[in-house]
């Protein structure tokens, strides 16, 4: 069975990401697709939108639509527990030196939120791959961009760790040879773990950059602040080779919208007829970088 297609809804806080993702999920479910809407935003709103209690397990809204909200604190604890176990497994001697209690400082490490979100994403895409679409209601800009950038950043860090570990093992082998003679090489737990993490983050990076698997929907309003932040989002995504798939213009009475991936062109759009709830937008045939757009108006 093919994996589900991932749709992410990004945008400035307050532009209507939750509402847009909810409407989009209902529209897809109405067309017969099996849809799971996932709130990755710590300030969950989907329960209020659908007027039903939502938990960390899928809740049925329509025959083809389920919704869940991740428990970020739970995933932070899960991540810390995993790191703790890996450290204890690779450095079991630390307990003998009474250094085990220093592991507790990990809960104050920067970047825990995005790691927790990434763990949740990995689990959800694996566990619910039988759906046609997985829609992700994302947190505001800063955390969302850190989430998408995390695999690339982790790979850069892991590459340095890999080089350092190999150098350590090389020197360790030289000392062992001098002291004990030629010994059979043992598998290094740390090196194996680094290689495993490299593979995991490479796969995540490829998923985010693959437009057949991941579709990025940028939600914005017709105001200067929203447009300015949308430019920063586009720039941030371009820097990590992630393309936008669609723009959603919310809180407007117009239903025809055009925008390009070029940050400087984000203020160039066309407006047209009124009173449509969800309608495919138009694109400029003269621009190869045009993005399809959907308008969500206040009507209907």
CSV table of C-alpha atoms in Angstrom, one decimal:
chain,number,residue,atom,x,y,z
A,1,UNK,CA,0.0,0.0,0.0
A,2,UNK,CA,1.3,3.5,-0.9
A,3,UNK,CA,2.0,5.9,1.9
A,4,UNK,CA,-0.4,8.7,2.6
A,5,UNK,CA,0.2,12.2,1.1
A,6,UNK,CA,1.2,14.8,3.7
A,7,UNK,CA,-0.4,18.2,3.6
A,8,UNK,CA,1.0,20.9,5.9
A,9,UNK,CA,-0.8,24.1,6.7
A,10,UNK,CA,1.6,26.9,7.5
A,11,UNK,CA,1.2,30.6,8.2
A,12,UNK,CA,1.4,33.5,10.7
A,13,UNK,CA,-0.4,33.0,13.9
A,14,UNK,CA,-4.1,33.9,13.6
A,15,UNK,CA,-4.4,33.7,9.8
A,16,UNK,CA,-6.7,30.7,10.0
A,17,UNK,CA,-4.5,27.6,9.6
A,18,UNK,CA,-6.7,25.5,11.8
A,19,UNK,CA,-9.9,26.6,10.0
A,20,UNK,CA,-8.4,26.2,6.6
A,21,UNK,CA,-7.0,22.7,7.4
A,22,UNK,CA,-10.4,21.7,8.8
A,23,UNK,CA,-12.3,22.9,5.7
A,24,UNK,CA,-9.7,21.2,3.4
A,25,UNK,CA,-10.1,17.9,5.3
A,26,UNK,CA,-13.9,18.0,5.1
A,27,UNK,CA,-13.6,18.8,1.3
A,28,UNK,CA,-11.3,15.8,0.7
A,29,UNK,CA,-13.4,13.5,2.8
A,30,UNK,CA,-16.5,14.5,0.9
A,31,UNK,CA,-14.7,13.5,-2.3
A,32,UNK,CA,-14.3,10.0,-0.9
A,33,UNK,CA,-10.7,10.2,0.3
A,34,UNK,CA,-9.7,8.7,3.7
A,35,UNK,CA,-8.4,11.7,5.7
A,36,UNK,CA,-6.6,12.1,9.0
A,37,UNK,CA,-6.3,15.7,10.3
A,38,UNK,CA,-3.5,16.1,12.9
A,39,UNK,CA,-3.0,19.2,15.0
A,40,UNK,CA,0.7,19.7,15.7
A,41,UNK,CA,0.0,23.2,17.1
A,42,UNK,CA,0.4,23.2,20.9
A,43,UNK,CA,-2.5,25.6,21.1
A,44,UNK,CA,-5.0,23.1,19.7
A,45,UNK,CA,-8.2,24.4,18.0
A,46,UNK,CA,-9.6,21.5,16.1
A,47,UNK,CA,-11.8,20.3,19.0
A,48,UNK,CA,-13.4,23.8,19.1
A,49,UNK,CA,-13.9,23.9,15.3
A,50,UNK,CA,-15.6,20.5,15.1
A,51,UNK,CA,-17.3,21.0,18.6
A,52,UNK,CA,-16.2,17.5,19.8
A,53,UNK,CA,-13.5,16.4,22.3
A,54,UNK,CA,-10.3,15.6,20.4
A,55,UNK,CA,-7.5,13.4,21.9
A,56,UNK,CA,-4.2,11.9,20.9
A,57,UNK,CA,-6.2,9.0,19.3
A,58,UNK,CA,-8.1,9.5,16.0
A,59,UNK,CA,-11.7,10.7,16.6
A,60,UNK,CA,-14.3,10.1,13.8
A,61,UNK,CA,-15.8,13.3,12.5
A,62,UNK,CA,-17.2,12.0,9.2
A,63,UNK,CA,-17.1,8.5,7.7
A,64,UNK,CA,-13.9,9.3,5.9
A,65,UNK,CA,-12.5,11.9,8.3
A,66,UNK,CA,-10.7,11.4,11.6
A,67,UNK,CA,-8.9,14.1,13.8
A,68,UNK,CA,-6.3,13.8,16.5
A,69,UNK,CA,-4.3,16.3,18.5
A,70,UNK,CA,-0.7,15.4,19.6
A,71,UNK,CA,0.3,15.7,23.3
A,72,UNK,CA,3.5,17.7,22.9
A,73,UNK,CA,4.6,17.1,26.6
A,74,UNK,CA,4.2,13.4,26.1
A,75,UNK,CA,6.4,13.5,23.0
A,76,UNK,CA,9.0,15.6,24.8
A,77,UNK,CA,9.2,12.9,27.5
A,78,UNK,CA,9.3,10.2,24.9
A,79,UNK,CA,12.3,11.9,23.2
A,80,UNK,CA,14.1,12.4,26.5
A,81,UNK,CA,13.5,8.8,27.5
A,82,UNK,CA,14.9,7.6,24.2
A,83,UNK,CA,18.0,9.8,24.5
A,84,UNK,CA,18.5,8.6,28.1
A,85,UNK,CA,18.3,5.0,27.1
A,86,UNK,CA,20.7,5.5,24.2
A,87,UNK,CA,23.2,7.2,26.4
A,88,UNK,CA,23.0,4.5,29.1
A,89,UNK,CA,23.4,1.8,26.4
A,90,UNK,CA,26.4,3.5,24.8
A,91,UNK,CA,28.0,4.8,27.9
A,92,UNK,CA,27.1,2.3,30.6
A,93,UNK,CA,30.3,3.2,32.5
A,94,UNK,CA,28.8,6.7,33.4
A,95,UNK,CA,26.7,5.2,36.2
A,96,UNK,CA,29.9,3.8,37.8
A,97,UNK,CA,31.2,7.4,38.0
A,98,UNK,CA,27.9,8.6,39.4
A,99,UNK,CA,27.3,10.8,36.4
A,100,UNK,CA,23.9,9.4,35.6
A,101,UNK,CA,22.1,12.2,37.4
A,102,UNK,CA,23.5,14.7,34.8
A,103,UNK,CA,21.2,13.2,32.2
A,104,UNK,CA,18.4,15.1,33.9
A,105,UNK,CA,19.8,18.4,32.4
A,106,UNK,CA,18.6,17.2,29.0
A,107,UNK,CA,15.1,18.3,29.7
A,108,UNK,CA,16.4,21.9,29.6
A,109,UNK,CA,18.0,21.4,26.2
A,110,UNK,CA,17.1,23.9,23.4
A,111,UNK,CA,15.1,22.5,20.4
A,112,UNK,CA,13.1,20.0,22.3
A,113,UNK,CA,9.8,21.2,20.9
A,114,UNK,CA,10.7,20.6,17.2
A,115,UNK,CA,12.3,17.2,18.1
A,116,UNK,CA,9.1,16.2,19.8
A,117,UNK,CA,7.0,17.3,16.8
A,118,UNK,CA,9.4,15.4,14.5
A,119,UNK,CA,9.0,12.2,16.6
A,120,UNK,CA,5.2,12.6,16.5
A,121,UNK,CA,5.3,13.1,12.7
A,122,UNK,CA,7.4,10.0,12.2
A,123,UNK,CA,5.1,7.9,14.4
A,124,UNK,CA,1.9,9.2,12.7
A,125,UNK,CA,3.1,8.7,9.2
A,126,UNK,CA,4.2,5.2,10.0
A,127,UNK,CA,1.1,4.2,12.0
A,128,UNK,CA,-1.6,5.8,9.8
A,129,UNK,CA,-0.1,5.3,6.4
A,130,UNK,CA,-3.3,3.5,5.3
A,131,UNK,CA,-5.0,7.0,5.0
A,132,UNK,CA,-5.1,8.7,1.6
A,133,UNK,CA,-4.2,12.1,3.1
A,134,UNK,CA,-2.6,13.2,6.4
A,135,UNK,CA,-3.3,16.9,7.0
A,136,UNK,CA,-1.1,18.7,9.6
A,137,UNK,CA,-2.3,21.9,11.3
A,138,UNK,CA,1.1,23.4,12.1
A,139,UNK,CA,2.2,25.7,14.9
A,140,UNK,CA,3.1,29.4,14.0
A,141,UNK,CA,6.0,30.3,11.8
A,142,UNK,CA,9.1,30.0,14.0
A,143,UNK,CA,8.4,26.5,15.3
A,144,UNK,CA,7.1,25.3,12.0
A,145,UNK,CA,10.3,26.4,10.1
A,146,UNK,CA,12.5,24.8,12.8
A,147,UNK,CA,10.5,21.6,12.4
A,148,UNK,CA,11.2,21.5,8.6
A,149,UNK,CA,14.8,22.5,9.1
A,150,UNK,CA,15.6,20.0,11.8
A,151,UNK,CA,16.5,17.0,9.5
A,152,UNK,CA,19.0,19.1,7.5
A,153,UNK,CA,20.5,20.7,10.7
A,154,UNK,CA,20.7,17.3,12.3
A,155,UNK,CA,22.5,15.8,9.3
A,156,UNK,CA,25.1,18.6,9.4
A,157,UNK,CA,25.7,17.9,13.1
A,158,UNK,CA,25.8,14.2,12.7
A,159,UNK,CA,28.3,14.4,10.0
A,160,UNK,CA,30.7,16.3,12.4
A,161,UNK,CA,30.0,13.7,15.1
A,162,UNK,CA,30.7,10.9,12.7
A,163,UNK,CA,34.1,12.4,11.7
A,164,UNK,CA,35.0,13.0,15.4
A,165,UNK,CA,34.0,9.4,16.4
A,166,UNK,CA,36.0,7.9,13.6
A,167,UNK,CA,39.0,9.9,14.7
A,168,UNK,CA,38.5,8.7,18.3
A,169,UNK,CA,38.3,5.1,17.2
A,170,UNK,CA,41.4,5.4,15.0
A,171,UNK,CA,43.4,6.7,18.0
A,172,UNK,CA,41.9,4.0,20.3
A,173,UNK,CA,42.9,1.3,17.8
A,174,UNK,CA,46.5,2.6,17.7
A,175,UNK,CA,46.7,2.5,21.5
A,176,UNK,CA,45.2,-1.0,21.6
A,177,UNK,CA,47.6,-2.3,19.0
A,178,UNK,CA,50.6,-0.9,20.8
A,179,UNK,CA,49.5,-2.4,24.2
A,180,UNK,CA,47.9,-5.7,23.2
A,181,UNK,CA,48.8,-6.3,19.6
A,182,UNK,CA,46.5,-6.6,16.6
A,183,UNK,CA,42.9,-7.2,17.9
A,184,UNK,CA,39.7,-8.0,16.0
A,185,UNK,CA,37.6,-4.9,15.6
A,186,UNK,CA,34.4,-4.7,17.5
A,187,UNK,CA,31.3,-2.9,16.3
A,188,UNK,CA,31.2,0.5,17.9
A,189,UNK,CA,27.8,1.3,19.4
A,190,UNK,CA,28.1,5.0,19.1
A,191,UNK,CA,29.2,4.8,15.5
A,192,UNK,CA,26.3,2.5,14.7
A,193,UNK,CA,23.8,4.9,16.4
A,194,UNK,CA,25.1,7.9,14.5
A,195,UNK,CA,24.8,6.0,11.2
A,196,UNK,CA,21.3,5.0,12.1
A,197,UNK,CA,20.3,8.6,12.9
A,198,UNK,CA,21.8,9.8,9.7
A,199,UNK,CA,19.6,7.4,7.8
A,200,UNK,CA,16.5,8.5,9.7
A,201,UNK,CA,17.0,12.2,9.1
A,202,UNK,CA,17.9,11.6,5.5
A,203,UNK,CA,14.6,9.9,4.9
A,204,UNK,CA,12.7,12.7,6.7
A,205,UNK,CA,14.5,15.3,4.6
A,206,UNK,CA,13.6,13.5,1.4
A,207,UNK,CA,10.0,13.2,2.5
A,208,UNK,CA,9.8,17.0,3.1
A,209,UNK,CA,11.4,17.8,-0.3
A,210,UNK,CA,9.4,15.3,-2.3
A,211,UNK,CA,6.4,17.1,-3.8
A,212,UNK,CA,4.8,13.7,-4.6
A,213,UNK,CA,4.7,13.0,-0.8
A,214,UNK,CA,4.5,16.4,0.8
A,215,UNK,CA,2.4,19.4,-0.1
A,216,UNK,CA,2.9,22.7,1.7
A,217,UNK,CA,-0.1,25.0,1.9
A,218,UNK,CA,0.7,28.6,3.0
A,219,UNK,CA,-2.3,30.3,4.7
A,220,UNK,CA,-2.3,34.1,4.7
A,221,UNK,CA,-4.6,37.1,5.0
A,222,UNK,CA,-4.9,40.2,2.9
A,223,UNK,CA,-2.8,42.5,5.1
A,224,UNK,CA,0.7,43.7,5.3
A,225,UNK,CA,1.8,41.8,8.4
A,226,UNK,CA,0.5,38.5,6.9
A,227,UNK,CA,2.2,39.1,3.6
A,228,UNK,CA,5.5,40.1,5.3
A,229,UNK,CA,5.6,36.9,7.3
A,230,UNK,CA,4.6,34.9,4.3
A,231,UNK,CA,7.7,36.2,2.5
A,232,UNK,CA,9.8,35.0,5.4
A,233,UNK,CA,8.2,31.6,5.3
A,234,UNK,CA,8.8,31.2,1.6
A,235,UNK,CA,12.4,32.3,2.0
A,236,UNK,CA,12.9,29.9,4.9
A,237,UNK,CA,11.5,27.0,3.0
A,238,UNK,CA,13.5,27.8,-0.2
A,239,UNK,CA,16.7,27.8,1.9
A,240,UNK,CA,16.1,24.1,2.7
A,241,UNK,CA,14.8,23.2,-0.8
A,242,UNK,CA,11.2,22.8,0.2
A,243,UNK,CA,8.6,24.1,-2.3
A,244,UNK,CA,5.2,25.5,-1.7
A,245,UNK,CA,2.3,23.7,-3.3
A,246,UNK,CA,-0.6,26.0,-2.7
A,247,UNK,CA,-1.6,29.3,-1.1
A,248,UNK,CA,-4.8,29.7,0.8
A,249,UNK,CA,-6.1,33.3,1.1
A,250,UNK,CA,-8.3,33.4,4.1
A,251,UNK,CA,-10.6,36.1,5.6
A,252,UNK,CA,-11.4,37.7,2.3
A,253,UNK,CA,-14.4,38.2,0.0
A,254,UNK,CA,-12.4,37.4,-3.2
A,255,UNK,CA,-12.0,34.0,-4.7
A,256,UNK,CA,-9.4,34.4,-7.4
A,257,UNK,CA,-5.8,34.6,-6.2
A,258,UNK,CA,-2.4,34.4,-7.7
A,259,UNK,CA,1.0,34.4,-6.1
A,260,UNK,CA,4.5,33.2,-7.0
A,261,UNK,CA,7.3,31.4,-5.1
A,262,UNK,CA,9.5,34.5,-5.6
A,263,UNK,CA,9.5,36.3,-2.2
A,264,UNK,CA,9.5,39.7,-3.9
A,265,UNK,CA,6.3,38.8,-5.8
A,266,UNK,CA,4.3,37.9,-2.8
A,267,UNK,CA,2.4,41.1,-2.9
A,268,UNK,CA,1.4,40.6,-6.6
A,269,UNK,CA,-2.0,39.0,-6.7
A,270,UNK,CA,-5.2,39.3,-8.6
A,271,UNK,CA,-8.7,39.5,-7.1
A,272,UNK,CA,-12.0,38.7,-8.7
A,273,UNK,CA,-15.5,37.5,-8.0
A,274,UNK,CA,-17.0,37.2,-4.5
A,275,UNK,CA,-18.8,34.7,-2.2
A,276,UNK,CA,-17.1,31.4,-2.7
A,277,UNK,CA,-16.2,29.1,0.2
A,278,UNK,CA,-13.6,26.8,-1.3
A,279,UNK,CA,-12.6,27.4,-4.9
A,280,UNK,CA,-9.4,26.6,-7.0
A,281,UNK,CA,-7.6,29.8,-7.9
A,282,UNK,CA,-6.0,30.8,-11.1
A,283,UNK,CA,-2.3,30.9,-12.0
A,284,UNK,CA,-0.3,33.1,-14.3
A,285,UNK,CA,0.6,31.0,-17.4
A,286,UNK,CA,3.6,33.3,-18.0
A,287,UNK,CA,5.2,32.3,-14.7
A,288,UNK,CA,6.8,28.9,-14.3
A,289,UNK,CA,6.9,29.4,-10.5
A,290,UNK,CA,3.2,30.0,-10.1
A,291,UNK,CA,1.5,28.3,-7.3
A,292,UNK,CA,-2.1,27.1,-7.4
A,293,UNK,CA,-4.3,28.9,-4.8
A,294,UNK,CA,-7.4,28.2,-2.9
A,295,UNK,CA,-9.5,31.0,-1.4
A,296,UNK,CA,-11.5,30.6,1.8
A,297,UNK,CA,-13.9,33.5,2.1
A,298,UNK,CA,-16.1,34.5,5.0
A,299,UNK,CA,-19.2,33.4,3.0
A,300,UNK,CA,-21.1,30.2,2.5
